[in-house]
XYZ file of N, CA and C in Angstrom:
378
model
N 6.998 -27.435 1.370
C 6.929 -25.982 1.291
C 8.179 -25.412 1.966
N 8.750 -24.412 1.337
C 9.936 -23.738 1.866
C 9.589 -22.287 2.177
N 10.282 -21.725 3.155
C 10.092 -20.313 3.491
C 11.456 -19.659 3.671
N 11.599 -18.486 3.079
C 12.782 -17.654 3.271
C 12.369 -16.384 3.985
N 13.254 -15.880 4.818
C 13.002 -14.631 5.528
C 14.211 -13.718 5.359
N 13.945 -12.455 5.063
C 15.006 -11.450 5.023
C 14.601 -10.284 5.915
N 15.597 -9.558 6.389
C 15.358 -8.423 7.276
C 16.120 -7.204 6.791
N 15.613 -6.052 7.170
C 16.281 -4.788 6.895
C 15.811 -3.803 7.955
N 16.393 -2.617 7.964
C 15.972 -1.606 8.933
C 16.093 -0.226 8.320
N 15.373 0.706 8.917
C 15.466 2.109 8.521
C 15.067 2.965 9.706
N 15.479 4.208 9.670
C 15.132 5.161 10.723
C 14.256 6.242 10.131
N 13.212 6.596 10.849
C 12.331 7.671 10.387
C 11.539 8.210 11.568
N 10.901 9.344 11.315
C 10.062 9.985 12.330
C 8.617 9.973 11.855
N 7.716 10.051 12.808
C 6.293 10.166 12.490
C 5.558 10.673 13.720
N 4.302 10.951 13.523
C 3.395 11.256 14.627
C 2.052 10.647 14.261
N 1.255 10.393 15.269
C -0.067 9.810 15.050
C -1.103 10.832 15.512
N -1.600 11.664 14.578
C -2.581 12.694 14.951
C -3.815 12.072 15.614
N -4.379 12.788 16.536
C -5.587 12.367 17.265
C -5.368 11.160 18.175
N -4.126 10.759 18.364
C -3.820 9.671 19.284
C -3.789 10.237 20.694
N -4.349 9.528 21.641
C -4.379 9.978 23.025
C -3.151 9.434 23.752
N -2.032 10.124 23.586
C -0.803 9.679 24.229
C 0.410 10.320 23.590
N 1.593 9.873 24.038
C 2.846 10.467 23.576
C 3.064 10.330 22.075
N 2.515 9.313 21.461
C 2.753 9.083 20.028
C 2.070 10.114 19.138
N 1.252 10.976 19.720
C 0.669 12.079 18.948
C 1.738 13.116 18.612
N 2.798 13.141 19.407
C 3.896 14.085 19.161
C 4.923 13.464 18.216
N 5.700 14.324 17.602
C 6.776 13.876 16.722
C 7.746 12.986 17.501
N 8.032 11.831 16.945
C 8.998 10.915 17.549
C 9.562 10.011 16.448
N 10.609 9.307 16.760
C 11.246 8.473 15.754
C 11.454 7.048 16.213
N 11.731 6.204 15.234
C 12.015 4.793 15.481
C 13.137 4.355 14.558
N 13.833 3.334 14.985
C 14.635 2.547 14.061
C 13.805 1.298 13.803
N 13.109 1.325 12.687
C 12.179 0.256 12.316
C 12.957 -0.955 11.811
N 12.526 -2.116 12.206
C 13.046 -3.372 11.663
C 11.944 -3.959 10.780
N 12.315 -4.427 9.609
C 11.348 -5.008 8.680
C 11.758 -6.444 8.393
N 10.807 -7.343 8.548
C 11.023 -8.763 8.285
C 10.045 -9.186 7.195
N 10.550 -9.873 6.189
C 9.748 -10.280 5.038
C 9.882 -11.787 4.859
N 8.769 -12.472 4.614
C 8.802 -13.915 4.376
C 8.169 -14.238 3.025
N 8.816 -15.153 2.295
C 8.267 -15.676 1.044
C 8.254 -17.196 1.135
N 7.292 -17.805 0.432
C 7.180 -19.265 0.427
C 7.060 -19.788 -0.993
N 7.451 -21.029 -1.144
C 7.313 -21.705 -2.424
C 7.520 -23.195 -2.257
N 7.133 -23.935 -3.285
C 7.186 -25.399 -3.214
C 8.427 -26.003 -3.854
N 9.033 -25.294 -4.793
C 10.066 -25.917 -5.605
C 11.396 -25.172 -5.512
N 12.455 -25.937 -5.384
C 13.801 -25.379 -5.408
C 14.321 -25.400 -6.841
N 15.170 -24.446 -7.161
C 15.765 -24.438 -8.498
C 16.908 -25.456 -8.556
N 17.591 -25.528 -9.687
C 18.649 -26.526 -9.878
C 19.820 -26.322 -8.918
N 19.934 -25.123 -8.338
C 21.000 -24.843 -7.364
C 20.572 -25.200 -5.938
N 19.322 -25.634 -5.781
C 18.817 -25.966 -4.456
C 18.282 -24.772 -3.695
N 17.916 -23.714 -4.435
C 17.407 -22.488 -3.805
C 15.946 -22.258 -4.187
N 15.197 -21.761 -3.229
C 13.828 -21.339 -3.525
C 13.877 -20.096 -4.404
N 14.633 -19.119 -3.969
C 14.925 -17.900 -4.725
C 16.194 -17.325 -4.100
N 16.976 -16.668 -4.880
C 18.200 -16.065 -4.359
C 17.827 -14.991 -3.331
N 18.385 -15.086 -2.136
C 18.119 -14.083 -1.101
C 18.321 -12.667 -1.633
N 19.324 -12.500 -2.492
C 19.641 -11.166 -3.018
C 18.470 -10.544 -3.758
N 17.659 -11.345 -4.424
C 16.518 -10.807 -5.174
C 15.476 -10.216 -4.229
N 15.206 -10.901 -3.142
C 14.233 -10.397 -2.170
C 14.824 -9.192 -1.440
N 16.086 -9.305 -1.036
C 16.749 -8.190 -0.347
C 16.800 -6.943 -1.213
N 17.043 -7.106 -2.500
C 17.128 -5.962 -3.406
C 15.812 -5.193 -3.454
N 14.708 -5.911 -3.560
C 13.400 -5.255 -3.557
C 13.130 -4.544 -2.248
N 13.424 -5.219 -1.140
C 13.209 -4.612 0.169
C 14.115 -3.401 0.359
N 15.355 -3.485 -0.106
C 16.287 -2.349 -0.002
C 15.734 -1.108 -0.686
N 15.133 -1.273 -1.858
C 14.579 -0.133 -2.595
C 13.473 0.553 -1.798
N 12.613 -0.229 -1.198
C 11.504 0.331 -0.414
C 12.038 1.034 0.827
N 12.930 0.360 1.541
C 13.491 0.901 2.782
C 14.270 2.190 2.516
N 14.989 2.251 1.416
C 15.742 3.459 1.071
C 14.816 4.659 0.929
N 13.640 4.450 0.357
C 12.672 5.544 0.200
C 12.072 6.001 1.531
N 12.078 5.128 2.531
C 11.503 5.458 3.836
C 12.538 5.995 4.827
N 13.797 5.701 4.575
C 14.855 6.019 5.529
C 15.044 7.526 5.700
N 15.144 7.948 6.954
C 15.355 9.345 7.340
C 14.306 10.281 6.738
N 13.072 9.847 6.778
C 11.945 10.644 6.301
C 11.006 10.941 7.467
N 10.223 12.003 7.289
C 9.077 12.237 8.170
C 7.913 11.555 7.470
N 7.525 10.396 7.956
C 6.577 9.540 7.253
C 5.238 10.217 6.975
N 4.787 11.078 7.860
C 3.501 11.755 7.656
C 3.463 12.552 6.360
N 4.615 13.027 5.897
C 4.668 13.847 4.687
C 4.769 13.040 3.397
N 4.965 11.747 3.493
C 5.089 10.937 2.287
C 3.734 10.777 1.604
N 3.776 10.778 0.296
C 2.565 10.686 -0.528
C 1.677 9.508 -0.121
N 2.290 8.379 0.162
C 1.522 7.175 0.482
C 0.628 7.348 1.701
N 1.003 8.218 2.608
C 0.194 8.455 3.798
C -0.602 9.749 3.691
N 0.032 10.789 3.216
C -0.601 12.105 3.164
C -1.807 12.122 2.224
N -1.621 11.644 0.997
C -2.705 11.698 0.016
C -3.824 10.714 0.322
N -3.475 9.601 0.954
C -4.497 8.616 1.308
C -5.192 8.966 2.623
N -4.628 9.914 3.357
C -5.218 10.316 4.629
C -5.140 9.238 5.692
N -4.066 8.447 5.663
C -3.905 7.400 6.673
C -2.677 7.695 7.530
N -2.726 7.260 8.754
C -1.616 7.472 9.676
C -0.477 6.492 9.392
N 0.757 6.940 9.545
C 1.905 6.066 9.321
C 2.196 5.185 10.540
N 1.259 4.319 10.834
C 1.411 3.374 11.939
C 2.230 2.173 11.474
N 2.646 1.358 12.406
C 3.360 0.127 12.053
C 2.484 -0.759 11.171
N 1.187 -0.790 11.460
C 0.263 -1.598 10.665
C 0.218 -1.125 9.213
N 0.072 0.197 9.035
C 0.003 0.741 7.675
C 1.341 0.649 6.947
N 2.439 0.768 7.669
C 3.755 0.566 7.055
C 3.910 -0.872 6.570
N 3.483 -1.830 7.380
C 3.576 -3.237 6.982
C 2.783 -3.488 5.699
N 1.584 -2.932 5.616
C 0.765 -3.118 4.412
C 1.414 -2.446 3.205
N 1.906 -1.233 3.373
C 2.560 -0.524 2.270
C 3.764 -1.311 1.749
N 4.595 -1.798 2.651
C 5.779 -2.550 2.242
C 5.363 -3.845 1.550
N 4.342 -4.513 2.074
C 3.843 -5.753 1.464
C 3.410 -5.511 0.020
N 2.560 -4.527 -0.179
C 2.035 -4.248 -1.523
C 3.164 -3.854 -2.475
N 4.070 -3.026 -2.009
C 5.190 -2.588 -2.849
C 6.108 -3.746 -3.216
N 6.437 -4.580 -2.249
C 7.345 -5.697 -2.503
C 6.681 -6.765 -3.358
N 5.406 -6.986 -3.150
C 4.674 -7.986 -3.937
C 4.783 -7.674 -5.424
N 4.658 -6.410 -5.782
C 4.784 -6.003 -7.182
C 6.186 -6.269 -7.718
N 7.197 -6.110 -6.880
C 8.585 -6.279 -7.325
C 8.985 -7.733 -7.520
N 8.375 -8.646 -6.759
C 8.822 -10.040 -6.812
C 7.820 -10.956 -7.497
N 6.811 -10.406 -8.152
C 5.771 -11.259 -8.729
C 6.264 -12.133 -9.879
N 7.455 -11.889 -10.408
C 7.996 -12.727 -11.479
C 8.752 -13.945 -10.951
N 8.982 -14.011 -9.665
C 9.684 -15.153 -9.081
C 8.659 -16.221 -8.715
N 9.119 -17.453 -8.603
C 8.218 -18.563 -8.301
C 8.027 -18.710 -6.789
N 7.706 -17.588 -6.136
C 7.458 -17.571 -4.699
C 6.243 -16.700 -4.417
N 5.683 -16.881 -3.230
C 4.566 -16.047 -2.790
C 5.015 -15.265 -1.564
N 4.811 -13.964 -1.603
C 5.070 -13.140 -0.427
C 4.008 -13.484 0.602
N 4.428 -13.953 1.760
C 3.457 -14.429 2.748
C 3.268 -13.494 3.932
N 4.259 -12.627 4.209
C 4.115 -11.783 5.387
C 5.171 -10.690 5.400
N 4.755 -9.525 5.885
C 5.685 -8.450 6.221
C 5.422 -8.074 7.672
N 6.470 -8.069 8.474
C 6.368 -7.665 9.879
C 7.252 -6.443 10.083
N 6.685 -5.425 10.715
C 7.403 -4.182 10.990
C 7.499 -4.016 12.502
N 8.731 -3.914 12.988
C 8.998 -3.722 14.415
C 9.302 -2.251 14.651
N 8.544 -1.608 15.546
C 8.860 -0.221 15.898
C 9.717 -0.151 17.148
N 9.807 -1.256 17.856
C 10.680 -1.378 19.027
C 11.001 -2.865 19.184
N 11.935 -3.208 20.057
C 12.252 -4.628 20.237
C 11.080 -5.469 20.737
N 10.058 -4.819 21.293
C 8.950 -5.584 21.864
C 7.594 -5.307 21.223
N 7.560 -4.563 20.108
C 6.269 -4.228 19.491
C 6.376 -4.282 17.971
N 5.499 -5.096 17.366
C 5.503 -5.218 15.912
C 4.081 -5.337 15.387
N 3.944 -5.103 14.088
C 2.678 -5.301 13.384
C 2.990 -6.052 12.101
N 2.088 -6.947 11.714
C 2.288 -7.755 10.513
C 1.135 -7.566 9.551
N 1.439 -7.787 8.260
C 0.405 -7.759 7.228
C 0.641 -8.918 6.273
N -0.440 -9.580 5.887
C -0.413 -10.616 4.863
C -1.785 -10.666 4.227
N -1.863 -11.312 3.087
C -3.131 -11.453 2.381
C -3.585 -12.899 2.467
N -4.883 -13.084 2.587
C -5.469 -14.416 2.640
C -5.829 -14.831 1.220
N -5.480 -16.062 0.877
C -5.793 -16.553 -0.478
C -7.278 -16.683 -0.704
């Protein structure tokens, strides 16, 4: 089994309504996003999948999130969910999974870092 990991980052603001603490107020992060895919077979070039293919999908998602007030985005506002690191990880996972489903790899994890010492991850159990 092989695993590839790619990373990207974006900056955005959010608030967590009804939170008992500073995060209830408007604040921002430079989010780091880490994505892992796995697969069993390498292609004739010795690659599981070209890093560029995974990076391209992640870039599209990150571009839509960059320099936004996350609370106002449809994905959070209409669903009535808070833009927490946990919910961001799930959103990115679901979005990226749709983009890479034609490759011979499985998206295994998305980790979102809101600071150098705090992250949340999302993955699906088979």
